[in-house]
mmCIF file of C-alpha atoms and ligand atoms in Angstrom:
data_model
loop_
_atom_site.group_PDB
_atom_site.id
_atom_site.type_symbol
_atom_site.label_atom_id
_atom_site.label_comp_id
_atom_site.label_asym_id
_atom_site.label_seq_id
_atom_site.Cartn_x
_atom_site.Cartn_y
_atom_site.Cartn_z
ATOM 1 C CA MET A 273 0.000 0.000 0.000
ATOM 2 C CA ARG A 274 1.139 3.542 -0.759
ATOM 3 C CA LEU A 275 -0.065 6.815 0.736
ATOM 4 C CA PHE A 276 -0.708 9.826 -1.483
ATOM 5 C CA TYR A 277 -1.952 13.086 -0.009
ATOM 6 C CA THR A 278 -2.736 16.701 -0.804
ATOM 7 C CA ASN A 279 -1.467 19.802 1.004
ATOM 8 C CA SER A 280 -4.603 19.792 3.172
ATOM 9 C CA THR A 281 -3.428 16.635 4.971
ATOM 10 C CA LYS A 282 0.363 17.073 5.038
ATOM 11 C CA HIS A 283 0.228 17.535 8.825
ATOM 12 C CA LEU A 284 -1.422 14.099 9.191
ATOM 13 C CA ALA A 285 0.533 12.251 6.486
ATOM 14 C CA LYS A 286 3.829 12.993 8.232
ATOM 15 C CA ARG A 287 2.525 11.214 11.360
ATOM 16 C CA ILE A 288 1.351 8.129 9.472
ATOM 17 C CA LYS A 289 3.810 5.268 9.054
ATOM 18 C CA ILE A 290 2.580 4.002 5.701
ATOM 19 C CA PRO A 291 5.098 4.298 2.835
ATOM 20 C CA LYS A 292 4.485 7.506 0.908
ATOM 21 C CA GLY A 293 3.936 7.328 -2.825
ATOM 22 C CA LYS A 294 6.389 9.092 -5.123
ATOM 23 C CA PHE A 295 4.610 12.044 -6.661
ATOM 24 C CA ILE A 296 4.857 15.751 -7.382
ATOM 25 C CA LEU A 297 2.126 18.177 -6.327
ATOM 26 C CA ASP A 298 3.410 21.576 -7.329
ATOM 27 C CA ARG A 299 2.328 25.025 -8.517
ATOM 28 C CA PHE A 300 3.183 26.895 -11.706
ATOM 29 C CA SER A 301 4.125 30.559 -11.285
ATOM 30 C CA ASP A 302 0.523 31.593 -12.020
ATOM 31 C CA GLY A 303 -0.771 29.277 -9.277
ATOM 32 C CA GLU A 304 -2.030 26.444 -11.492
ATOM 33 C CA ILE A 305 -1.655 23.009 -9.930
ATOM 34 C CA TYR A 306 0.650 20.362 -11.406
ATOM 35 C CA VAL A 307 0.483 16.685 -10.402
ATOM 36 C CA ARG A 308 2.657 13.786 -11.582
ATOM 37 C CA ILE A 309 2.894 10.225 -10.223
ATOM 38 C CA ASN A 310 6.540 9.170 -10.222
ATOM 39 C CA GLU A 311 6.288 5.432 -9.706
ATOM 40 C CA ASP A 312 4.483 2.460 -11.148
ATOM 41 C CA VAL A 313 1.178 2.131 -9.297
ATOM 42 C CA LYS A 314 -0.568 -0.027 -11.903
ATOM 43 C CA ASP A 315 -2.968 -2.425 -10.120
ATOM 44 C CA ARG A 316 -1.471 -1.384 -6.758
ATOM 45 C CA ARG A 317 -3.590 -0.351 -3.810
ATOM 46 C CA VAL A 318 -3.130 3.304 -2.926
ATOM 47 C CA THR A 319 -4.801 5.433 -0.284
ATOM 48 C CA VAL A 320 -5.445 9.081 -1.004
ATOM 49 C CA LEU A 321 -5.650 11.191 2.144
ATOM 50 C CA ALA A 322 -7.268 14.529 1.369
ATOM 51 C CA SER A 323 -9.537 17.118 2.945
ATOM 52 C CA THR A 324 -11.464 19.789 1.094
ATOM 53 C CA PRO A 325 -11.656 22.874 3.318
ATOM 54 C CA ASP A 326 -11.298 25.274 0.357
ATOM 55 C CA SER A 327 -11.391 25.478 -3.436
ATOM 56 C CA GLU A 328 -7.650 24.867 -3.928
ATOM 57 C CA SER A 329 -7.777 21.654 -1.926
ATOM 58 C CA ILE A 330 -10.713 20.390 -4.004
ATOM 59 C CA LEU A 331 -8.746 20.925 -7.210
ATOM 60 C CA GLU A 332 -5.635 19.271 -5.759
ATOM 61 C CA LEU A 333 -7.721 16.218 -4.861
ATOM 62 C CA MET A 334 -9.403 16.000 -8.264
ATOM 63 C CA PHE A 335 -6.068 16.265 -10.110
ATOM 64 C CA LEU A 336 -4.357 13.740 -7.843
ATOM 65 C CA LEU A 337 -7.211 11.280 -8.411
ATOM 66 C CA ASP A 338 -6.994 11.916 -12.143
ATOM 67 C CA ALA A 339 -3.250 11.182 -12.233
ATOM 68 C CA LEU A 340 -3.632 8.025 -10.129
ATOM 69 C CA GLN A 341 -6.522 6.771 -12.208
ATOM 70 C CA ARG A 342 -4.558 7.330 -15.423
ATOM 71 C CA ALA A 343 -1.737 5.351 -13.828
ATOM 72 C CA LYS A 344 -4.316 2.571 -13.179
ATOM 73 C CA ALA A 345 -3.950 2.478 -9.405
ATOM 74 C CA LYS A 346 -6.617 0.938 -7.165
ATOM 75 C CA ILE A 347 -7.673 4.022 -5.263
ATOM 76 C CA HIS A 348 -9.084 4.203 -1.725
ATOM 77 C CA LEU A 349 -10.042 7.695 -0.608
ATOM 78 C CA LEU A 350 -9.957 8.805 3.012
ATOM 79 C CA MET A 351 -11.177 12.314 3.777
ATOM 80 C CA PRO A 352 -10.533 13.703 7.275
ATOM 81 C CA TYR A 353 -12.706 16.719 6.410
ATOM 82 C CA PHE A 354 -15.272 16.989 3.615
ATOM 83 C CA GLY A 355 -15.982 20.655 2.907
ATOM 84 C CA TYR A 356 -19.209 22.053 1.417
ATOM 85 C CA ALA A 357 -21.212 19.437 3.343
ATOM 86 C CA ARG A 358 -23.368 22.140 4.907
ATOM 87 C CA GLN A 359 -24.736 22.958 1.472
ATOM 88 C CA ASP A 360 -26.442 19.576 1.491
ATOM 89 C CA ARG A 361 -29.836 20.665 0.171
ATOM 90 C CA LEU A 362 -31.437 23.404 -1.876
ATOM 91 C CA ILE A 363 -33.110 26.032 0.293
ATOM 92 C CA GLN A 364 -33.878 28.812 -2.159
ATOM 93 C CA GLU A 365 -34.601 28.715 -5.840
ATOM 94 C CA GLY A 366 -31.627 29.381 -8.081
ATOM 95 C CA GLU A 367 -28.977 28.007 -5.720
ATOM 96 C CA CYS A 368 -26.000 25.865 -6.665
ATOM 97 C CA PHE A 369 -26.113 22.384 -5.091
ATOM 98 C CA SER A 370 -22.480 22.452 -3.931
ATOM 99 C CA SER A 371 -22.125 19.233 -1.949
ATOM 100 C CA ARG A 372 -23.864 17.213 -4.651
ATOM 101 C CA ARG A 373 -21.609 18.701 -7.322
ATOM 102 C CA ILE A 374 -18.518 17.642 -5.371
ATOM 103 C CA CYS A 375 -19.956 14.137 -5.025
ATOM 104 C CA THR A 376 -20.587 14.066 -8.790
ATOM 105 C CA TRP A 377 -16.949 14.929 -9.386
ATOM 106 C CA LEU A 378 -15.791 12.202 -6.993
ATOM 107 C CA ASN A 379 -18.132 9.675 -8.606
ATOM 108 C CA GLN A 380 -16.320 10.173 -11.916
ATOM 109 C CA TYR A 381 -13.353 8.272 -10.521
ATOM 110 C CA ASP A 382 -13.241 4.540 -9.999
ATOM 111 C CA LEU A 383 -12.832 4.718 -6.204
ATOM 112 C CA LYS A 384 -12.630 1.325 -4.493
ATOM 113 C CA SER A 385 -13.760 2.838 -1.191
ATOM 114 C CA VAL A 386 -14.457 6.226 0.356
ATOM 115 C CA ASP A 387 -14.130 6.918 4.091
ATOM 116 C CA ILE A 388 -15.083 10.293 5.532
ATOM 117 C CA LEU A 389 -14.498 11.511 9.062
ATOM 118 C CA HIS A 390 -17.669 12.834 10.648
ATOM 119 C CA MET A 391 -19.513 14.112 7.608
ATOM 120 C CA HIS A 392 -21.733 17.052 8.524
ATOM 121 C CA SER A 393 -24.853 15.608 6.912
ATOM 122 C CA GLU A 394 -25.872 11.995 6.327
ATOM 123 C CA ARG A 395 -28.070 13.366 3.526
ATOM 124 C CA ILE A 396 -24.949 13.302 1.336
ATOM 125 C CA LYS A 397 -25.149 9.475 1.371
ATOM 126 C CA ARG A 398 -27.743 9.922 -1.391
ATOM 127 C CA TYR A 399 -25.056 11.219 -3.726
ATOM 128 C CA LEU A 400 -21.888 9.424 -2.626
ATOM 129 C CA ASP A 401 -21.316 5.931 -1.305
ATOM 130 C CA TYR A 402 -19.023 6.428 1.700
ATOM 131 C CA ARG A 403 -18.352 5.083 5.151
ATOM 132 C CA GLN A 404 -18.783 7.513 8.018
ATOM 133 C CA LEU A 405 -16.011 7.498 10.645
ATOM 134 C CA ILE A 406 -16.657 9.017 14.077
ATOM 135 C CA PRO A 407 -13.732 8.237 16.407
ATOM 136 C CA LEU A 408 -15.769 7.775 19.590
ATOM 137 C CA GLU A 409 -12.975 5.689 21.143
ATOM 138 C CA LEU A 410 -10.656 8.715 20.949
ATOM 139 C CA PHE A 411 -13.333 10.924 22.456
ATOM 140 C CA ALA A 412 -14.002 8.549 25.369
ATOM 141 C CA PRO A 413 -11.654 10.076 27.996
ATOM 142 C CA ILE A 414 -13.071 13.544 27.293
ATOM 143 C CA ILE A 415 -16.724 12.527 27.326
ATOM 144 C CA GLU A 416 -16.298 10.390 30.443
ATOM 145 C CA ARG A 417 -15.161 13.384 32.526
ATOM 146 C CA ASN A 418 -18.589 15.004 32.054
ATOM 147 C CA ASP A 419 -22.055 14.292 33.451
ATOM 148 C CA ILE A 420 -24.206 15.070 30.443
ATOM 149 C CA ILE A 421 -23.664 15.320 26.669
ATOM 150 C CA VAL A 422 -25.549 18.076 24.897
ATOM 151 C CA ALA A 423 -26.468 18.170 21.212
ATOM 152 C CA PRO A 424 -26.345 21.829 20.155
ATOM 153 C CA ASP A 425 -28.923 21.243 17.418
ATOM 154 C CA LYS A 426 -31.093 18.516 15.921
ATOM 155 C CA GLY A 427 -28.366 17.600 13.416
ATOM 156 C CA ALA A 428 -26.086 16.518 16.260
ATOM 157 C CA LEU A 429 -28.705 14.452 18.070
ATOM 158 C CA ASP A 430 -27.994 11.200 16.305
ATOM 159 C CA PHE A 431 -24.279 10.997 17.201
ATOM 160 C CA VAL A 432 -24.913 12.454 20.673
ATOM 161 C CA LYS A 433 -27.431 9.642 21.285
ATOM 162 C CA LYS A 434 -24.834 7.081 20.180
ATOM 163 C CA ALA A 435 -22.200 8.600 22.492
ATOM 164 C CA GLY A 436 -24.703 8.752 25.385
ATOM 165 C CA LYS A 437 -25.555 5.089 24.945
ATOM 166 C CA ARG A 438 -21.932 3.999 24.621
ATOM 167 C CA TYR A 439 -20.709 5.950 27.676
ATOM 168 C CA ARG A 440 -23.920 5.670 29.697
ATOM 169 C CA LYS A 441 -24.327 9.416 29.993
ATOM 170 C CA ASP A 442 -27.474 11.506 30.069
ATOM 171 C CA ILE A 443 -28.055 13.558 26.984
ATOM 172 C CA GLY A 444 -29.680 16.922 26.358
ATOM 173 C CA CYS A 445 -30.753 18.607 23.156
ATOM 174 C CA PHE A 446 -30.997 22.148 21.845
ATOM 175 C CA GLU A 447 -32.821 23.278 18.769
ATOM 176 C CA LYS A 448 -31.568 26.229 16.798
ATOM 177 C CA MET A 449 -32.531 28.263 13.782
ATOM 178 C CA ARG A 450 -30.487 30.572 11.628
ATOM 179 C CA PRO A 451 -32.369 33.875 11.254
ATOM 180 C CA VAL A 452 -29.597 35.040 8.901
ATOM 181 C CA LYS A 453 -26.624 33.278 7.341
ATOM 182 C CA GLU A 454 -24.111 32.044 9.964
ATOM 183 C CA LYS A 455 -26.069 33.364 12.974
ATOM 184 C CA ALA A 456 -27.464 30.909 15.503
ATOM 185 C CA LYS A 457 -30.638 31.448 17.561
ATOM 186 C CA ILE A 458 -31.701 28.879 20.163
ATOM 187 C CA ILE A 459 -35.423 28.100 19.945
ATOM 188 C CA ARG A 460 -35.829 25.056 22.205
ATOM 189 C CA ILE A 461 -33.902 23.499 25.088
ATOM 190 C CA ASP A 462 -34.300 20.066 26.560
ATOM 191 C CA ALA A 463 -31.426 19.561 28.994
ATOM 192 C CA ASP A 464 -31.222 19.150 32.761
ATOM 193 C CA VAL A 465 -27.820 20.724 33.452
ATOM 194 C CA LYS A 466 -28.073 22.419 36.881
ATOM 195 C CA GLY A 467 -24.905 21.750 38.898
ATOM 196 C CA ARG A 468 -23.533 19.358 36.271
ATOM 197 C CA LYS A 469 -20.470 19.137 34.061
ATOM 198 C CA VAL A 470 -21.670 19.484 30.493
ATOM 199 C CA ILE A 471 -20.020 18.619 27.219
ATOM 200 C CA ILE A 472 -21.460 20.080 24.020
ATOM 201 C CA PHE A 473 -20.716 17.636 21.196
ATOM 202 C CA ASP A 474 -20.848 18.845 17.590
ATOM 203 C CA ASP A 475 -19.382 17.905 14.228
ATOM 204 C CA MET A 476 -17.735 21.281 13.650
ATOM 205 C CA ILE A 477 -17.106 24.751 14.951
ATOM 206 C CA THR A 478 -17.079 27.400 12.249
ATOM 207 C CA THR A 479 -17.937 30.907 13.482
ATOM 208 C CA GLY A 480 -18.425 29.555 17.003
ATOM 209 C CA GLY A 481 -21.926 31.110 17.027
ATOM 210 C CA THR A 482 -23.700 27.839 17.793
ATOM 211 C CA ILE A 483 -21.645 26.815 20.804
ATOM 212 C CA LEU A 484 -21.541 30.377 22.133
ATOM 213 C CA ALA A 485 -25.347 30.589 22.026
ATOM 214 C CA VAL A 486 -25.683 27.143 23.623
ATOM 215 C CA SER A 487 -23.092 27.861 26.333
ATOM 216 C CA ARG A 488 -24.868 31.098 27.324
ATOM 217 C CA GLU A 489 -28.092 29.116 27.886
ATOM 218 C CA LEU A 490 -26.260 26.379 29.780
ATOM 219 C CA LYS A 491 -24.721 28.991 32.065
ATOM 220 C CA LYS A 492 -28.142 30.584 32.694
ATOM 221 C CA ARG A 493 -29.478 27.152 33.614
ATOM 222 C CA GLY A 494 -26.789 26.619 36.229
ATOM 223 C CA ALA A 495 -24.314 24.258 34.529
ATOM 224 C CA LYS A 496 -21.284 23.730 36.788
ATOM 225 C CA GLU A 497 -18.741 23.414 33.961
ATOM 226 C CA ILE A 498 -19.115 23.772 30.197
ATOM 227 C CA ASN A 499 -16.842 21.929 27.777
ATOM 228 C CA VAL A 500 -17.010 21.513 24.020
ATOM 229 C CA LEU A 501 -15.994 18.632 21.791
ATOM 230 C CA ALA A 502 -16.140 19.019 18.010
ATOM 231 C CA THR A 503 -14.606 16.780 15.378
ATOM 232 C CA HIS A 504 -13.598 19.624 13.055
ATOM 233 C CA GLY A 505 -12.279 23.035 14.084
ATOM 234 C CA ILE A 506 -12.703 25.555 11.270
ATOM 235 C CA PHE A 507 -12.603 28.675 13.500
ATOM 236 C CA THR A 508 -13.309 31.504 11.070
ATOM 237 C CA GLY A 509 -12.661 35.210 11.774
ATOM 238 C CA ASP A 510 -12.189 36.111 15.438
ATOM 239 C CA SER A 511 -14.066 33.023 16.667
ATOM 240 C CA ILE A 512 -11.226 31.811 18.884
ATOM 241 C CA LYS A 513 -11.029 35.150 20.701
ATOM 242 C CA ARG A 514 -14.802 35.186 21.224
ATOM 243 C CA LEU A 515 -14.693 31.627 22.539
ATOM 244 C CA GLU A 516 -11.865 32.502 24.913
ATOM 245 C CA ARG A 517 -14.027 35.228 26.450
ATOM 246 C CA SER A 518 -16.964 32.838 26.958
ATOM 247 C CA ALA A 519 -18.002 30.602 29.846
ATOM 248 C CA ILE A 520 -16.575 27.553 28.057
ATOM 249 C CA LYS A 521 -13.767 25.892 30.016
ATOM 250 C CA ASN A 522 -12.220 23.516 27.470
ATOM 251 C CA ILE A 523 -12.606 23.189 23.713
ATOM 252 C CA TYR A 524 -11.427 19.941 22.134
ATOM 253 C CA VAL A 525 -11.147 19.362 18.379
ATOM 254 C CA THR A 526 -9.320 16.787 16.289
ATOM 255 C CA ASN A 527 -6.482 17.690 13.961
ATOM 256 C CA SER A 528 -8.588 16.768 10.896
ATOM 257 C CA LEU A 529 -7.567 20.322 9.930
ATOM 258 C CA PRO A 530 -4.314 21.908 11.147
ATOM 259 C CA GLN A 531 -4.744 23.967 14.338
ATOM 260 C CA THR A 532 -2.575 26.783 15.600
ATOM 261 C CA SER A 533 -4.251 28.108 18.752
ATOM 262 C CA ARG A 534 -2.721 26.967 22.033
ATOM 263 C CA ASN A 535 -6.081 27.441 23.751
ATOM 264 C CA ILE A 536 -7.701 24.671 21.745
ATOM 265 C CA LYS A 537 -7.053 21.134 22.995
ATOM 266 C CA LEU A 538 -6.082 18.799 20.171
ATOM 267 C CA ILE A 539 -7.065 15.180 19.670
ATOM 268 C CA ASN A 540 -4.600 13.534 17.299
ATOM 269 C CA ILE A 541 -6.361 11.307 14.760
ATOM 270 C CA ALA A 542 -3.300 10.253 12.718
ATOM 271 C CA GLN A 543 -2.999 6.764 14.259
ATOM 272 C CA TYR A 544 -6.765 6.258 14.105
ATOM 273 C CA LEU A 545 -6.652 7.036 10.365
ATOM 274 C CA GLU A 546 -3.598 4.841 9.864
ATOM 275 C CA LYS A 547 -5.385 1.923 11.522
ATOM 276 C CA ARG A 548 -8.368 2.464 9.260
ATOM 277 C CA MET A 549 -6.136 2.589 6.152
ATOM 278 C CA ARG A 550 -4.456 -0.678 7.121
ATOM 279 C CA SER A 551 -7.815 -2.390 7.609
ATOM 280 C CA ILE A 552 -9.269 -1.475 4.206
HETATM 281 C C1 R5P B 896 -24.713 22.634 12.165
HETATM 282 O O1 R5P B 896 -25.081 23.570 11.524
HETATM 283 C C2 R5P B 896 -23.328 22.208 12.445
HETATM 284 O O2 R5P B 896 -23.391 20.949 12.995
HETATM 285 C C3 R5P B 896 -22.572 23.120 13.383
HETATM 286 O O3 R5P B 896 -23.344 23.306 14.537
HETATM 287 C C4 R5P B 896 -22.320 24.425 12.724
HETATM 288 O O4 R5P B 896 -21.758 24.252 11.458
HETATM 289 C C5 R5P B 896 -21.412 25.261 13.569
HETATM 290 O O5 R5P B 896 -21.287 26.484 12.925
HETATM 291 P P1 R5P B 896 -21.003 27.789 13.748
HETATM 292 O O6 R5P B 896 -19.799 27.528 14.572
HETATM 293 O O7 R5P B 896 -20.743 28.835 12.674
HETATM 294 O O8 R5P B 896 -22.217 28.118 14.532
#
């Protein structure tokens, strides 16, 4: 097996002890991407490790898959972070269906398997055949230190229920709406948190608006300690500063995307991903 990866996952690839494939992923002076496979991968099993947090990373992935397919490799794709997953349905007339379009592009390749770490929406299963990975075993020590797991919205309820069952913890649920793009408003709360250590469990933190709104309500309701666990830390704008000023004690995210803030506690998923790659 050989490991190929894009720039989005360099930080993980260097921690994974699977032989790296020989390839070039470079830029021309105008920024165009150049990919070349420099070894014979014909009929060989290769794993492509790639996330798609931005447009450049999507192109890098598509070109790497193209080069490997032309070289007739047997390609397994593992995505620590699948971007555009929040655009998983059409809300207003005239919109682009972004997540579906990305799935269509991926479906053009002969992928032997696709694994995705904590995909934002299971709805995307309609457009892409993939296996969902949620590393609950890595989250165990964090979850176990708390009394109750809270889903910050309905979308999180399914995996919060699974975690609650596995770790025998009570669960609570919030319901939110977005009055305008990227703003969160809590509209319903079902969580008994008075005097308890609470962990809010979500798939991702982007602007931080959701967990800030939820943590304010938890504080009002007398939670003793508020912690947050999210698989993906996007942290746009000044979100980290706003989170630092909040009532939240600890924020844990995985390194599915590279993290720089020292105030965010990191869960390393490299070995978890390596184990998965070896088992495919
Ligand atoms: C649901 O929308 C997601 O699971 C997250 O709750 C959301 O993406 C977090 O976004 P933000 O941090 O901008 O509120």
